[in-house]
mmCIF file with all atom_site columns, C-alpha atoms in Angstrom:
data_model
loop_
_atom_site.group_PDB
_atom_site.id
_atom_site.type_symbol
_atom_site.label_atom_id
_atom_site.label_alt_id
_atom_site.label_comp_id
_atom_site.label_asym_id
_atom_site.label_entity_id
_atom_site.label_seq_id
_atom_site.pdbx_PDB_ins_code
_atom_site.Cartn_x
_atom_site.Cartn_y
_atom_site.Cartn_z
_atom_site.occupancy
_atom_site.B_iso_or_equiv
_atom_site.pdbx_formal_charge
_atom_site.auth_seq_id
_atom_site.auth_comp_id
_atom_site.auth_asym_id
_atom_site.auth_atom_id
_atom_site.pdbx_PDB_model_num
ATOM 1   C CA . UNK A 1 1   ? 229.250 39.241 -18.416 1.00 0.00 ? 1   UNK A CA 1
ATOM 2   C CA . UNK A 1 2   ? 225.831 37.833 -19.052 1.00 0.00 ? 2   UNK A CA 1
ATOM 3   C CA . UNK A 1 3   ? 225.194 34.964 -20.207 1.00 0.00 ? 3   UNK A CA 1
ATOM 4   C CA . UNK A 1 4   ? 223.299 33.387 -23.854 1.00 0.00 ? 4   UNK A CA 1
ATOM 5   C CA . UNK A 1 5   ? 221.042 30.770 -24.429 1.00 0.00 ? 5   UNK A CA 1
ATOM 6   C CA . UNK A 1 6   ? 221.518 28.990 -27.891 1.00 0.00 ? 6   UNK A CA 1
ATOM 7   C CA . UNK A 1 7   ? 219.201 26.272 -28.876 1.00 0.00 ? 7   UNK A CA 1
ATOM 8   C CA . UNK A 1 8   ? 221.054 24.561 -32.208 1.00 0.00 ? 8   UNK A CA 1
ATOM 9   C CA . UNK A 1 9   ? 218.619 22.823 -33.921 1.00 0.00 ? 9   UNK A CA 1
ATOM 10  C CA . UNK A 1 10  ? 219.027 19.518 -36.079 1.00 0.00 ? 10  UNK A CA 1
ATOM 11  C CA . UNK A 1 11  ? 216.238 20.282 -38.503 1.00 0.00 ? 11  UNK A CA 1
ATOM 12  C CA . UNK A 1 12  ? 213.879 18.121 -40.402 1.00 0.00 ? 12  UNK A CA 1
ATOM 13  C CA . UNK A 1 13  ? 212.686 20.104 -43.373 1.00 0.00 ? 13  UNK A CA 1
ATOM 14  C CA . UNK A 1 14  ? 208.735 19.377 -44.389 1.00 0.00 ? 14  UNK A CA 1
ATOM 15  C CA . UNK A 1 15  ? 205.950 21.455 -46.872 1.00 0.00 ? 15  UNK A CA 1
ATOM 16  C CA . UNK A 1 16  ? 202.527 21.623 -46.244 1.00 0.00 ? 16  UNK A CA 1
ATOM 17  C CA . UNK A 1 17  ? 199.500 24.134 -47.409 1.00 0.00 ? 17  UNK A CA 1
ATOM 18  C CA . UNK A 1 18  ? 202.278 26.379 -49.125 1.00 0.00 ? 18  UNK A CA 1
ATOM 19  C CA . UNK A 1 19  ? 203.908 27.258 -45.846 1.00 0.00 ? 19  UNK A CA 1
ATOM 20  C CA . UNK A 1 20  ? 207.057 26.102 -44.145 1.00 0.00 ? 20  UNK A CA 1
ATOM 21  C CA . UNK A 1 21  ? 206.974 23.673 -41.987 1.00 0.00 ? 21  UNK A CA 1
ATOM 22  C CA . UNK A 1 22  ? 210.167 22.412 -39.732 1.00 0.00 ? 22  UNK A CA 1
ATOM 23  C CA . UNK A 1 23  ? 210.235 19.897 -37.097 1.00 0.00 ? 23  UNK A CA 1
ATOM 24  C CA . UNK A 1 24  ? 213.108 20.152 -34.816 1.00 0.00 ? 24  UNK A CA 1
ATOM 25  C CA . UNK A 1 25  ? 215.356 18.661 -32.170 1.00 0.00 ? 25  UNK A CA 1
ATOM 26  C CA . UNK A 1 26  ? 216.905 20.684 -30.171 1.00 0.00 ? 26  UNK A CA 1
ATOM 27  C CA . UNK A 1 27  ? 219.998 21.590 -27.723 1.00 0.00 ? 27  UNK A CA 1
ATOM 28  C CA . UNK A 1 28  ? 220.584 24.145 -25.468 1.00 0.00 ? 28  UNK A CA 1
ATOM 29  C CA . UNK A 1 29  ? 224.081 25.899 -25.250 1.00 0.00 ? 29  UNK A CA 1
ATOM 30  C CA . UNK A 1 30  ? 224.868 28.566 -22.023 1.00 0.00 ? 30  UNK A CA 1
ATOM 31  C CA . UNK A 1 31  ? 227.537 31.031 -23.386 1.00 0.00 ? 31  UNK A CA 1
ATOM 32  C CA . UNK A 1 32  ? 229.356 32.726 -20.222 1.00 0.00 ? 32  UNK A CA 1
ATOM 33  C CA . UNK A 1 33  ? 231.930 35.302 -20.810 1.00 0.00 ? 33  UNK A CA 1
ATOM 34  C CA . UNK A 1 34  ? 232.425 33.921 -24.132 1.00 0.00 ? 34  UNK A CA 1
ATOM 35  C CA . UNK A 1 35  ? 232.697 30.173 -22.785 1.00 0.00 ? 35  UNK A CA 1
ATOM 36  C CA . UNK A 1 36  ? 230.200 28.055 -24.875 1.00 0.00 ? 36  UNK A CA 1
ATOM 37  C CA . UNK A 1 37  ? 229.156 24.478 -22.181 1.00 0.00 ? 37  UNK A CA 1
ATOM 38  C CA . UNK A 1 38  ? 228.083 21.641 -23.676 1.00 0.00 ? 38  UNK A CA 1
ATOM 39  C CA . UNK A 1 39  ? 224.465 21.756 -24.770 1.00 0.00 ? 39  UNK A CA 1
ATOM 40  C CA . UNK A 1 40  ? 221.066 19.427 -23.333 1.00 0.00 ? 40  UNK A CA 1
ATOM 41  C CA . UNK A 1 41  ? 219.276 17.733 -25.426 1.00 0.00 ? 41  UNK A CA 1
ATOM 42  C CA . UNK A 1 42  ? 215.393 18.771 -25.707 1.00 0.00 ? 42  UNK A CA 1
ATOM 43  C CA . UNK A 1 43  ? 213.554 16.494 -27.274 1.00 0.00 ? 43  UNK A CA 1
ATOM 44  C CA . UNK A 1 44  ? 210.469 18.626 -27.588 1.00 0.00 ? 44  UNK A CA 1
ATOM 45  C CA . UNK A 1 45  ? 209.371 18.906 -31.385 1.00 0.00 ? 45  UNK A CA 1
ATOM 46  C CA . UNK A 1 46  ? 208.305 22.585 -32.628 1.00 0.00 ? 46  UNK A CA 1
ATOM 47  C CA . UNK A 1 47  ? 206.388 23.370 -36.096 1.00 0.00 ? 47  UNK A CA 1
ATOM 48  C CA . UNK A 1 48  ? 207.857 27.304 -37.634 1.00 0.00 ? 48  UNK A CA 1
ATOM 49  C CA . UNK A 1 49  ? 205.178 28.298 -39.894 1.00 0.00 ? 49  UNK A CA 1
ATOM 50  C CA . UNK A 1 50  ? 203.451 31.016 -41.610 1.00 0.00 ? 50  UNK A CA 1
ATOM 51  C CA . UNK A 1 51  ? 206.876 32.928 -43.238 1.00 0.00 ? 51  UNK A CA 1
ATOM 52  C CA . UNK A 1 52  ? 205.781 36.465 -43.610 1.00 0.00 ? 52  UNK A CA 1
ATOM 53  C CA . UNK A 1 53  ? 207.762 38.823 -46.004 1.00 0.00 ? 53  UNK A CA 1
ATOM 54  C CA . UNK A 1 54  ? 210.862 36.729 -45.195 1.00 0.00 ? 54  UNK A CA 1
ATOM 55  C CA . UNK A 1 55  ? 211.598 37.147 -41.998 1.00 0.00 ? 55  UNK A CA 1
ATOM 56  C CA . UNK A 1 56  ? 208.593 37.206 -39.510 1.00 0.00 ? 56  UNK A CA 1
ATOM 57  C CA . UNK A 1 57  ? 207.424 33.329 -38.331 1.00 0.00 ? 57  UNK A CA 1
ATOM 58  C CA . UNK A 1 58  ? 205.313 31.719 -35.398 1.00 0.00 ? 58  UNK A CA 1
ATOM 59  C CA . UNK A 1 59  ? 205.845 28.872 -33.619 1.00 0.00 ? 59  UNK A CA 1
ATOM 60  C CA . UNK A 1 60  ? 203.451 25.988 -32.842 1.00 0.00 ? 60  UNK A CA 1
ATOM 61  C CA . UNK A 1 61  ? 204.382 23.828 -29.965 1.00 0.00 ? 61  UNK A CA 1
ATOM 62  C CA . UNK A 1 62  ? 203.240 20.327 -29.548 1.00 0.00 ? 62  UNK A CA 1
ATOM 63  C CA . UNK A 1 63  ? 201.476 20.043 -26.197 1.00 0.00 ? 63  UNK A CA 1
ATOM 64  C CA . UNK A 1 64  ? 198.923 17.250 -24.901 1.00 0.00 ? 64  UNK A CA 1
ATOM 65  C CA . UNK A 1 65  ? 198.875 16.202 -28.316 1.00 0.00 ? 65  UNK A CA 1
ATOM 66  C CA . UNK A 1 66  ? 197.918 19.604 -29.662 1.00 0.00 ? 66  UNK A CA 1
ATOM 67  C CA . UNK A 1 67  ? 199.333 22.463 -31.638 1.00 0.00 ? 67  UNK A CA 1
ATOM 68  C CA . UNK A 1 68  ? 199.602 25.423 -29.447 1.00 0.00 ? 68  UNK A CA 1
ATOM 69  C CA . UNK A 1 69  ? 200.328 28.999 -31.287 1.00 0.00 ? 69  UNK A CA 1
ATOM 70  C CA . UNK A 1 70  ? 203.366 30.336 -29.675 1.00 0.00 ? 70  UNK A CA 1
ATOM 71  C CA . UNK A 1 71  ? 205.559 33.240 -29.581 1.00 0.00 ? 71  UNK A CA 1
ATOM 72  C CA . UNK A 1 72  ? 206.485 35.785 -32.586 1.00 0.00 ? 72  UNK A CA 1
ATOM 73  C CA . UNK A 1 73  ? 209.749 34.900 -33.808 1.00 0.00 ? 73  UNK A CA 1
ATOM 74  C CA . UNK A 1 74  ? 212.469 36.846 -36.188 1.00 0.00 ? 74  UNK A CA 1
ATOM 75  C CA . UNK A 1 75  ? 214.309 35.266 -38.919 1.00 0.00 ? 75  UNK A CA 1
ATOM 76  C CA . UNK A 1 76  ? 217.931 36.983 -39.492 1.00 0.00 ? 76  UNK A CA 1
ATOM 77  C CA . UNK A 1 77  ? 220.664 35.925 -41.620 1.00 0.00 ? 77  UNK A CA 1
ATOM 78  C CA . UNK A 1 78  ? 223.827 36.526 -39.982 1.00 0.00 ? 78  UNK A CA 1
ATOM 79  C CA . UNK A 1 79  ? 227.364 35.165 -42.124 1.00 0.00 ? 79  UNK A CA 1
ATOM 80  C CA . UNK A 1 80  ? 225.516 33.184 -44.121 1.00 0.00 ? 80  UNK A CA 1
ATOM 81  C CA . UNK A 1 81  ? 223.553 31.355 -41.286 1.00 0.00 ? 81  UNK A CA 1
ATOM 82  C CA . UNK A 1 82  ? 220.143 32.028 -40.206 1.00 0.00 ? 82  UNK A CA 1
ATOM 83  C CA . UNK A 1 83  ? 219.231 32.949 -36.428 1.00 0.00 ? 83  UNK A CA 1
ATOM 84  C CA . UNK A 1 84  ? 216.074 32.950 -34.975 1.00 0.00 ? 84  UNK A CA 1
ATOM 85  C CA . UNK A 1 85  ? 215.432 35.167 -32.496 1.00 0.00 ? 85  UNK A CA 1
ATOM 86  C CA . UNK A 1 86  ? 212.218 35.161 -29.637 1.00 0.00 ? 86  UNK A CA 1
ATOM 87  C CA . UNK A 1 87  ? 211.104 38.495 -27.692 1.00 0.00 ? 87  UNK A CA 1
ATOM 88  C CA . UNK A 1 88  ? 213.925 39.548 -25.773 1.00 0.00 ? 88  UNK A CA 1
ATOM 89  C CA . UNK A 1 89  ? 214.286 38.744 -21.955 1.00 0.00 ? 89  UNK A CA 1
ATOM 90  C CA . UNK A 1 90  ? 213.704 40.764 -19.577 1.00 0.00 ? 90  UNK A CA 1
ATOM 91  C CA . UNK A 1 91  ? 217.184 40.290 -18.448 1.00 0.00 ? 91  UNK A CA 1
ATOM 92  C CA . UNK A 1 92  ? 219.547 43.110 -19.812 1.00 0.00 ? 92  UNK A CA 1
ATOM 93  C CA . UNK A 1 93  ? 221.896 41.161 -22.636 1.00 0.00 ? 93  UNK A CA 1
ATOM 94  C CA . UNK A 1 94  ? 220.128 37.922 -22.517 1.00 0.00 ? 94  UNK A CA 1
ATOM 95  C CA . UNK A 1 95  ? 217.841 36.764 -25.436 1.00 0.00 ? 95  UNK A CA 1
ATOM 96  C CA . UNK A 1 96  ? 216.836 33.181 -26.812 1.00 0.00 ? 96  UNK A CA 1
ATOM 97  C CA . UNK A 1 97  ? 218.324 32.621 -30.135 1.00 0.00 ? 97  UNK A CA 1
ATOM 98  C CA . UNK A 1 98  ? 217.801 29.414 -32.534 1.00 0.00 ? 98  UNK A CA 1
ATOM 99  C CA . UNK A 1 99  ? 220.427 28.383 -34.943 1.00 0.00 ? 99  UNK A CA 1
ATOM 100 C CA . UNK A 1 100 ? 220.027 27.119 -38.181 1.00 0.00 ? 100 UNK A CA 1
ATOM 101 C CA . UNK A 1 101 ? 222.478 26.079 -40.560 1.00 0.00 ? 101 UNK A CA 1
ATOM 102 C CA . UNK A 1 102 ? 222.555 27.712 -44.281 1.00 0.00 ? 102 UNK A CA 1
ATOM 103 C CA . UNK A 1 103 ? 219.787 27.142 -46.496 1.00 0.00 ? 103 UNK A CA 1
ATOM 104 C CA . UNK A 1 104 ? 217.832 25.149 -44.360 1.00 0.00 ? 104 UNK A CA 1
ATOM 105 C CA . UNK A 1 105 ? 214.784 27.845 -44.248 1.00 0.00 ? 105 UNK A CA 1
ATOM 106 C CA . UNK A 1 106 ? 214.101 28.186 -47.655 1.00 0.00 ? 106 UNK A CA 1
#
């Protein structure tokens, strides 16, 4: 079976200009064949921003000491828990998703 990427992220919750603003920790998970290993640690801090009719956010990625614009991301709310999901992979059956933890968004 293929296998998932999870990245479950211990979130730090901030406001600024109106829009939400999260920085973030995170860890990666590989799910094979239903089999979840135990996550890394990334230590790399990311800024979601600019919520758009609920569901639709951007990333900005902290790089050289700049905020870089990153990829489109989707906001669904799956039992109660929200899921973030990038562009999928090329890779039949294999897409990024980002955990968060209920009511951490808004």
């Amino acid at each position: 079976m293929y296998s998932y990427r999870w990245a479950k992220f211990l979130i730090a919750g901030a406001r600024y200009n109106e829009s939400h603003f999260l920085l973030v920790e995170f860890y990666i998970h590989h799910e094979t064949d239903g089999i979840i290993k135990p996550g890394i640690c990334r230590n790399r801090q990311w800024v979601l921003s600019h919520l758009v009719n609920g569901s639709t956010l951007f990333t900005l990625n902290q790089n050289n000491n700049k905020w870089e614009r990153k990829d489109r991301i989707i906001l669904n709310q799956v039992a109660g828990r929200y899921y973030i999901r990038t562009h999928p992979s090329p890779h039949p059956g294999d897409d990024i998703g980002y955990h968060f933890t209920q009511g951490c968004m808004i």
